[in-house]
Tab-separated table of C-alpha atoms in Angstrom:
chain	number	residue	atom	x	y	z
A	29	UNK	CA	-35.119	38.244	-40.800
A	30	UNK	CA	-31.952	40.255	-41.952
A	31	UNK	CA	-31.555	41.888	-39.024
A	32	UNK	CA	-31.999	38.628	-36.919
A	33	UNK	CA	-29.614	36.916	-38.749
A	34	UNK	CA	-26.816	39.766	-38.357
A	35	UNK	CA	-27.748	40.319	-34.892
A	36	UNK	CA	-26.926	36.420	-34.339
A	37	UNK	CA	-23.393	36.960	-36.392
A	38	UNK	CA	-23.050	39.825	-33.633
A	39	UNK	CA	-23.330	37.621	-30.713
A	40	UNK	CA	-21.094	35.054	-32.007
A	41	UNK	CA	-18.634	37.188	-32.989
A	42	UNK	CA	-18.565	39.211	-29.616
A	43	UNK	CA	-18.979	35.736	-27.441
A	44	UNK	CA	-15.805	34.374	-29.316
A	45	UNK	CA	-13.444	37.472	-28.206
A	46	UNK	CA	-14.235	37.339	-24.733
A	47	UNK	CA	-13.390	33.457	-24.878
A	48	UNK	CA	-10.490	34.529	-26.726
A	49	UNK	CA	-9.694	37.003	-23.738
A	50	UNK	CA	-10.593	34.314	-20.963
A	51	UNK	CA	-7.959	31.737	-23.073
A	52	UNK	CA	-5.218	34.573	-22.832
A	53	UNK	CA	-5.621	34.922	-18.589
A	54	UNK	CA	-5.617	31.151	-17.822
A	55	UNK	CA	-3.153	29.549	-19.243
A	56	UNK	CA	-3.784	25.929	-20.709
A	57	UNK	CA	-2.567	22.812	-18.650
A	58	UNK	CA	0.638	21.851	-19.557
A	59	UNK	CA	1.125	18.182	-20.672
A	60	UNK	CA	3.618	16.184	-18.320
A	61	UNK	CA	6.133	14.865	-20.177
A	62	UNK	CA	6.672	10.833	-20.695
A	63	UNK	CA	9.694	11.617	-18.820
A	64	UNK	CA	11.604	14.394	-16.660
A	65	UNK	CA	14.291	14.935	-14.087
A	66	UNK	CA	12.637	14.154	-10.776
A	67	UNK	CA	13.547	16.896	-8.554
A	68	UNK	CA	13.590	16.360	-4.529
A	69	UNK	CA	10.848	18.324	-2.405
A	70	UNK	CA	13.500	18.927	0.117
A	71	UNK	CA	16.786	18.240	1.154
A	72	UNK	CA	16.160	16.555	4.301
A	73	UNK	CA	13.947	13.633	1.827
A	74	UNK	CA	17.112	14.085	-0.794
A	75	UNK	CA	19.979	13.108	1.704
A	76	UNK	CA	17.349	10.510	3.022
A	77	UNK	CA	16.637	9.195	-0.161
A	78	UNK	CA	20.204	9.014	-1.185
A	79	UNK	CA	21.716	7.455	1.938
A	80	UNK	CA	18.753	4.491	1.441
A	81	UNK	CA	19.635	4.560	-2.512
A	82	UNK	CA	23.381	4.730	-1.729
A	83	UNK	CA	23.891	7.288	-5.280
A	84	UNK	CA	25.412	11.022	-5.280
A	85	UNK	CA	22.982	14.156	-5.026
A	86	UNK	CA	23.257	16.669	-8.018
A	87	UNK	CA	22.321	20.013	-5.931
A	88	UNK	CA	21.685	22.391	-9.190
A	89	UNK	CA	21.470	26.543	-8.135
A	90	UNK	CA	19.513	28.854	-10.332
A	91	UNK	CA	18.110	32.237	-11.174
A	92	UNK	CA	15.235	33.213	-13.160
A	93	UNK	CA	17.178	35.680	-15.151
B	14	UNK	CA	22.064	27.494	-18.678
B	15	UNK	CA	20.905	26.028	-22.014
B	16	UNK	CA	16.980	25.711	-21.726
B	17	UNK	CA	17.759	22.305	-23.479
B	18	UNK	CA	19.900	20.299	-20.708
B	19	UNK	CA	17.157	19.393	-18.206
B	20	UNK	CA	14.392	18.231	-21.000
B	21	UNK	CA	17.614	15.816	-23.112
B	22	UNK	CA	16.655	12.662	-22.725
B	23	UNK	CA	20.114	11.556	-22.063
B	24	UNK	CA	20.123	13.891	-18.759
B	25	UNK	CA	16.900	12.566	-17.835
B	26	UNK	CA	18.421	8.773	-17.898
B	27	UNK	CA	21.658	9.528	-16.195
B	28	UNK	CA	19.307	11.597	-13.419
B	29	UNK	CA	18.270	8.477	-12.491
B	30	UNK	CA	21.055	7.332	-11.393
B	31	UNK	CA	21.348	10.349	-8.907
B	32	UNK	CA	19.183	12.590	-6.002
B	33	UNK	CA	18.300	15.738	-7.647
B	34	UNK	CA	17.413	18.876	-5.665
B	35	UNK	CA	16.848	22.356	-7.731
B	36	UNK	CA	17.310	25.473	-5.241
B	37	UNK	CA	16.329	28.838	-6.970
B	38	UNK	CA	15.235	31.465	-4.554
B	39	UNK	CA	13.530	33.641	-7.236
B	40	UNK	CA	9.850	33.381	-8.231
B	41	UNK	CA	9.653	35.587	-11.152
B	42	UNK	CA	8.488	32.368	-13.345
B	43	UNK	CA	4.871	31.430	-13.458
B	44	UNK	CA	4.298	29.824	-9.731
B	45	UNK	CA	1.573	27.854	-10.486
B	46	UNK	CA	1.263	26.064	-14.302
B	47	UNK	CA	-1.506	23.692	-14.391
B	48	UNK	CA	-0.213	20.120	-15.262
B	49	UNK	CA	-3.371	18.001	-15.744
B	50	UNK	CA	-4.757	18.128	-12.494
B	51	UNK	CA	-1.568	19.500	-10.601
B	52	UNK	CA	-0.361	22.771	-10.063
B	53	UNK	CA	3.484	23.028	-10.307
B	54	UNK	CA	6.056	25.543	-10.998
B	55	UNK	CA	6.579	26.418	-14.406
B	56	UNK	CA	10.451	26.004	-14.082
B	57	UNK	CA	10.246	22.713	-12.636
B	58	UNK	CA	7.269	19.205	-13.060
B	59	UNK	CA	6.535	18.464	-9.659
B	60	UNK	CA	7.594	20.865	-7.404
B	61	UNK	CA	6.502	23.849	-6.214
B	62	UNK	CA	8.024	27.044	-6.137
B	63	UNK	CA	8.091	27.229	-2.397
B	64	UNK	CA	9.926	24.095	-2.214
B	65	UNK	CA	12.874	25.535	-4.513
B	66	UNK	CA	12.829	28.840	-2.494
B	67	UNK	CA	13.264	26.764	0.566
B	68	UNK	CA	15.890	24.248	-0.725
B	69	UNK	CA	17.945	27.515	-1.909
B	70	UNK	CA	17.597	28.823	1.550
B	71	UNK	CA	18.656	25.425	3.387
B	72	UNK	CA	21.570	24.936	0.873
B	73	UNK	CA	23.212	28.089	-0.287
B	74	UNK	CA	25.401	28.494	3.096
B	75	UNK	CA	26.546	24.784	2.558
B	76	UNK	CA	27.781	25.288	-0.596
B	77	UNK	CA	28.660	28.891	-0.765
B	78	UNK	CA	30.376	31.770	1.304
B	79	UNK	CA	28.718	34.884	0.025
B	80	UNK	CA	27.816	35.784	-3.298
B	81	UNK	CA	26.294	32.282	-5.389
B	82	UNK	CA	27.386	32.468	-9.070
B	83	UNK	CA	24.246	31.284	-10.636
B	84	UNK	CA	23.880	28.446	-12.478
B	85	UNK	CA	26.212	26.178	-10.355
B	86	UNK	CA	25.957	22.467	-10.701
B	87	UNK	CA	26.848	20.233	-7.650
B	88	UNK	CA	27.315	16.691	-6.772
B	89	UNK	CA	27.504	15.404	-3.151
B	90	UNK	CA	28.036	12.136	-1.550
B	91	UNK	CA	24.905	10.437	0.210
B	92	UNK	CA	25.390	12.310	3.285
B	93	UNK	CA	25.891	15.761	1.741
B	94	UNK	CA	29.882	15.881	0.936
B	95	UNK	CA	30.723	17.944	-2.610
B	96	UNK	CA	32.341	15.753	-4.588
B	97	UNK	CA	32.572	18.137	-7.349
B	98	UNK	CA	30.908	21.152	-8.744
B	99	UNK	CA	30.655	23.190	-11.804
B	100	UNK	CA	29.957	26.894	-12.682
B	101	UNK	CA	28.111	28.662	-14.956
B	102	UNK	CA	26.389	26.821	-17.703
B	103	UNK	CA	26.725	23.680	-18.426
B	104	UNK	CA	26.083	21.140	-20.876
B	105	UNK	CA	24.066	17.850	-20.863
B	106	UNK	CA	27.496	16.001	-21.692
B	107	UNK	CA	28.827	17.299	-19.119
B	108	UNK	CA	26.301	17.073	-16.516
B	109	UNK	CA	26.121	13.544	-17.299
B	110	UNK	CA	30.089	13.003	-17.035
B	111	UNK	CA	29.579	14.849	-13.498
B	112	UNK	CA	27.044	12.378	-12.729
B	113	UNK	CA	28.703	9.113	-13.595
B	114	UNK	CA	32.073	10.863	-11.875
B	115	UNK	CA	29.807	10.803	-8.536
B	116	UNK	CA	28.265	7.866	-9.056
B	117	UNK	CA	32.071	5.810	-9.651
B	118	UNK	CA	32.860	7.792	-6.270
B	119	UNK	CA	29.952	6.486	-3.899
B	120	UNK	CA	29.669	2.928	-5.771
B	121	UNK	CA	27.020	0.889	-6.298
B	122	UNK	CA	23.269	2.293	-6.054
B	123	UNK	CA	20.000	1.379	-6.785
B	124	UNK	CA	18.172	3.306	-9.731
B	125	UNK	CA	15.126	6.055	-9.160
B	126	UNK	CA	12.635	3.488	-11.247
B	127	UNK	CA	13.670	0.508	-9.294
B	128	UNK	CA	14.014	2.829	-5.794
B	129	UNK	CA	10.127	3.685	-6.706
B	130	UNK	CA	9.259	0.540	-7.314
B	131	UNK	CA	10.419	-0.794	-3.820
B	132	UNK	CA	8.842	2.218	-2.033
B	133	UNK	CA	5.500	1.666	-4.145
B	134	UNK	CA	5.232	-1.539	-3.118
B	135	UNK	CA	6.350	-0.920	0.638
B	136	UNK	CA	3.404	1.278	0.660
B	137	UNK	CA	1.362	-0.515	-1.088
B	138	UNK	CA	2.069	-3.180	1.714
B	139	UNK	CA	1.101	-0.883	4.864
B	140	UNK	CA	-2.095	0.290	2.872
B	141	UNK	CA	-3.186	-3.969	2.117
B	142	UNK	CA	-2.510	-4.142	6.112
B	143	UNK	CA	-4.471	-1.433	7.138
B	144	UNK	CA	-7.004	-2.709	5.104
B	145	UNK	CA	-6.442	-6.491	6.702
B	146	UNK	CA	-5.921	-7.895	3.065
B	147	UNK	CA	-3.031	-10.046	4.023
B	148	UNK	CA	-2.629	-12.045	1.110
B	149	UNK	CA	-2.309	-8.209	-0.364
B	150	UNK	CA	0.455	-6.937	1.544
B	151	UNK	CA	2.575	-10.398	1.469
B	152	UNK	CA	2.641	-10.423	-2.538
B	153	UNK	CA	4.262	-6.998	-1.895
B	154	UNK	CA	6.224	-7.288	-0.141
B	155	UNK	CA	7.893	-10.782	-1.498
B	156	UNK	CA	7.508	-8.536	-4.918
B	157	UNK	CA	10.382	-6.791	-3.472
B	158	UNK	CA	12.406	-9.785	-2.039
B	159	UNK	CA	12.064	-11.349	-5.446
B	160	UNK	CA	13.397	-8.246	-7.261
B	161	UNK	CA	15.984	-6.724	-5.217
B	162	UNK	CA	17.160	-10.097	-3.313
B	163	UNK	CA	20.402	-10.242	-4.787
B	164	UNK	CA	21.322	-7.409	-5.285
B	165	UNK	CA	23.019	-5.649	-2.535
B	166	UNK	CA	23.036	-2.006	-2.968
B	167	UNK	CA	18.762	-2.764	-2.325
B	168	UNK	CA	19.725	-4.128	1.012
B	169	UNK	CA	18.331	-1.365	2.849
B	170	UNK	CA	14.547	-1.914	0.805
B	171	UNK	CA	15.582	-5.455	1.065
B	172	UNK	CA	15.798	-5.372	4.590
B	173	UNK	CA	12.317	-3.056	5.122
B	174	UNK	CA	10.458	-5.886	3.446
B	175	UNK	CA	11.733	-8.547	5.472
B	176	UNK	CA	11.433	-6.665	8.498
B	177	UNK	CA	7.524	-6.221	7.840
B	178	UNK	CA	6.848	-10.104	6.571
B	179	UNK	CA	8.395	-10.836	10.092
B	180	UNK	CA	5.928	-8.358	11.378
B	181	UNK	CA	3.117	-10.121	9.539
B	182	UNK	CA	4.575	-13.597	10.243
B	183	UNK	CA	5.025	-12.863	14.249
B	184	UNK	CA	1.060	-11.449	13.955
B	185	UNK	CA	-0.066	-14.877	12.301
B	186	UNK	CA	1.812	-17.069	14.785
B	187	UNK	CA	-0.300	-14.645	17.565
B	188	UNK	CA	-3.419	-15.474	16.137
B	189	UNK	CA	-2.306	-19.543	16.165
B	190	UNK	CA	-1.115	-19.128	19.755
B	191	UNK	CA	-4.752	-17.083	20.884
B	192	UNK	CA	-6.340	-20.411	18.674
B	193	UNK	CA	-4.439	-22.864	20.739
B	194	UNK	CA	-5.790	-21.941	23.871
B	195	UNK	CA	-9.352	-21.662	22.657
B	196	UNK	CA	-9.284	-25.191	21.366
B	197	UNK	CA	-7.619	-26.266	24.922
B	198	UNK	CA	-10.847	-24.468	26.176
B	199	UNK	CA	-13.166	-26.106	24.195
B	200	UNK	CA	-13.741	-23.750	21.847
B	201	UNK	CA	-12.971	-25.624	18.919
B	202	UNK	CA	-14.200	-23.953	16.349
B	203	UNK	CA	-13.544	-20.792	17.050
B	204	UNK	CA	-9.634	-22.318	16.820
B	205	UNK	CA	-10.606	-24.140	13.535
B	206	UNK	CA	-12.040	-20.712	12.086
B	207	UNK	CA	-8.724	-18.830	13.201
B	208	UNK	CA	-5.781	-20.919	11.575
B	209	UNK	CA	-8.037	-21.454	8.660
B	210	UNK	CA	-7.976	-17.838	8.063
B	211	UNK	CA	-4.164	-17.639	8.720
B	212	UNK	CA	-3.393	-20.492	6.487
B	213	UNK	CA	-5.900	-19.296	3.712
B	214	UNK	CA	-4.186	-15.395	4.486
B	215	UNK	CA	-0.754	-15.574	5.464
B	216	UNK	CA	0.585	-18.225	2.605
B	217	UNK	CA	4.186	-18.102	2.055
B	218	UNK	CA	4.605	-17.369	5.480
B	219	UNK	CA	6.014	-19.851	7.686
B	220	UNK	CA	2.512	-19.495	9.717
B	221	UNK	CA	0.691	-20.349	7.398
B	222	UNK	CA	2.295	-24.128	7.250
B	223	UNK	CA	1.998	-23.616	11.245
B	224	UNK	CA	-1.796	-22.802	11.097
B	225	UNK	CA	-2.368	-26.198	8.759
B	226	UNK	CA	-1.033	-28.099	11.049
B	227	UNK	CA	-2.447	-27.023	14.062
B	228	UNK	CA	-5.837	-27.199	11.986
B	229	UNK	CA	-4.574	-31.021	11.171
B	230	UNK	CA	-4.404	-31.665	14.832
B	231	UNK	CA	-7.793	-30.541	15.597
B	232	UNK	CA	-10.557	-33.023	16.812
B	233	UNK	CA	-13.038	-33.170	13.963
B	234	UNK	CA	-15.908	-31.123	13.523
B	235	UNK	CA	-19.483	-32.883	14.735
């Protein structure tokens, strides 16, 4: 019965790190904010958008690093 | 660029008020986050990283000649025009004084939440006509009317929904004119059945009033 019992703990214990692993390779889904700064797919639907809006276009440049 | 500008909610609000485009030609960042069901790019909700990569590419010779010092925040007119630009980092004060700078500049706008609301309901229009629910696609579109009416910097959503109620009013005064000539041919109730289903569908429209009175002047059913 011991041995079942520790055998069981085992399992568990050995099941739980590989979840652990599985957690640390796919990320969790992010939650989408209530509210964020709606970015244009392109800049052909930006100018489009903006001409039917009649408002500025705030073109932001970037690096990763 | 402080990590902190583009989540303030007082840089959200006054982005509202603008177009925003993000062009970033590196993909070092995680290219695909999960968001509920979506898959975005971690640096930005609701894009994708190709899209950046391509806006970089379509806008860095427009903006720059040669080397692009990175971060570099832009406003434009409308059509494309730099009204004024900043670089290096910035903060959300003074991204939002850029904005309303641009914004005095081009004068008056509509807002993103009203813009969306306009386009959801123009779509939600074409879908109700595709789907022949009439009655659908006429609250819609007078949704818009009602909301943006007066106020002129809408007038190009404005005029979209006018243009399709004319659309819808033009197809209802078809379908009276098709009923007209099936009662003069004696087939009166195919006529009756016709501008009762244009009065019933197209209410608020000026066809509808049409179809009741052409229904009026019917001969009575036996």
């Amino acid at each position: 019965m011991k041995v079942l019992v520790i055998c069981s703990a085992l399992l568990v214990t050995v099941a739980s790190a590989f979840a652990g692993d599985r957690d640390k390779k796919e990320p969790k889904p992010g939650q989408i904010p209530a509210d964020y700064i709606h970015w244009a797919h392109s800049w052909d639907e930006a100018v489009a958008e903006a001409k039917e809006r009649n408002v500025p276009i705030h073109v932001a440049f970037h690096k990763d690093h | 660029m402080d990590g902190s500008v583009y989540p303030n909610k007082d840089v959200i609000v006054a982005s509202k008020t603008v177009v925003n485009i993000f062009c970033n030609n590196e993909t070092e960042h995680q290219a695909k986050k999960k968001y509920g069901s979506e898959e975005w790019c971690e640096a930005n909700y609701g894009q994708i990283c190709d899209e950046h990569v391509a806006n970089h590419n379509k806008t860095s010779s427009m903006f720059f000649n040669g080397t692009i010092p990175n971060p570099t925040s832009i406003l434009c007119t409308p059509d494309g025009k730099e009204i004024t630009r900043k670089k290096g980092g910035i903060s959300g004060k003074e991204l939002i004084d850029m904005m309303k700078e641009a914004t005095a500049k081009v004068g008056a706008g509509i807002g993103q939440d009203e813009y969306l609301f306009g386009k959801g309901k123009l779509k939600a229009a074409a879908d109700a006509v595709g789907a022949k629910k009439m009655k659908d696609a006429i609250e819609a579109l007078n949704a818009i009317t009602k909301a943006f009416g007066k106020n002129a910097a809408a007038k190009p959503l404005n005029d979209q929904a006018q243009a399709k109620l004319k659309e819808l009013n033009d197809a209802g005064m078809a379908i009276i004119e098709a009923a007209k000539a099936d009662a003069a041919a004696d087939k009166v109730e195919d006529a009756r059945k016709a501008l009762k289903d244009v009065y019933a569908n197209y209410k608020g429209l000026e066809c509808s009033k049409v179809a009741e009175k052409e229904m009026a002047a019917l001969p009575k059913a036996k």
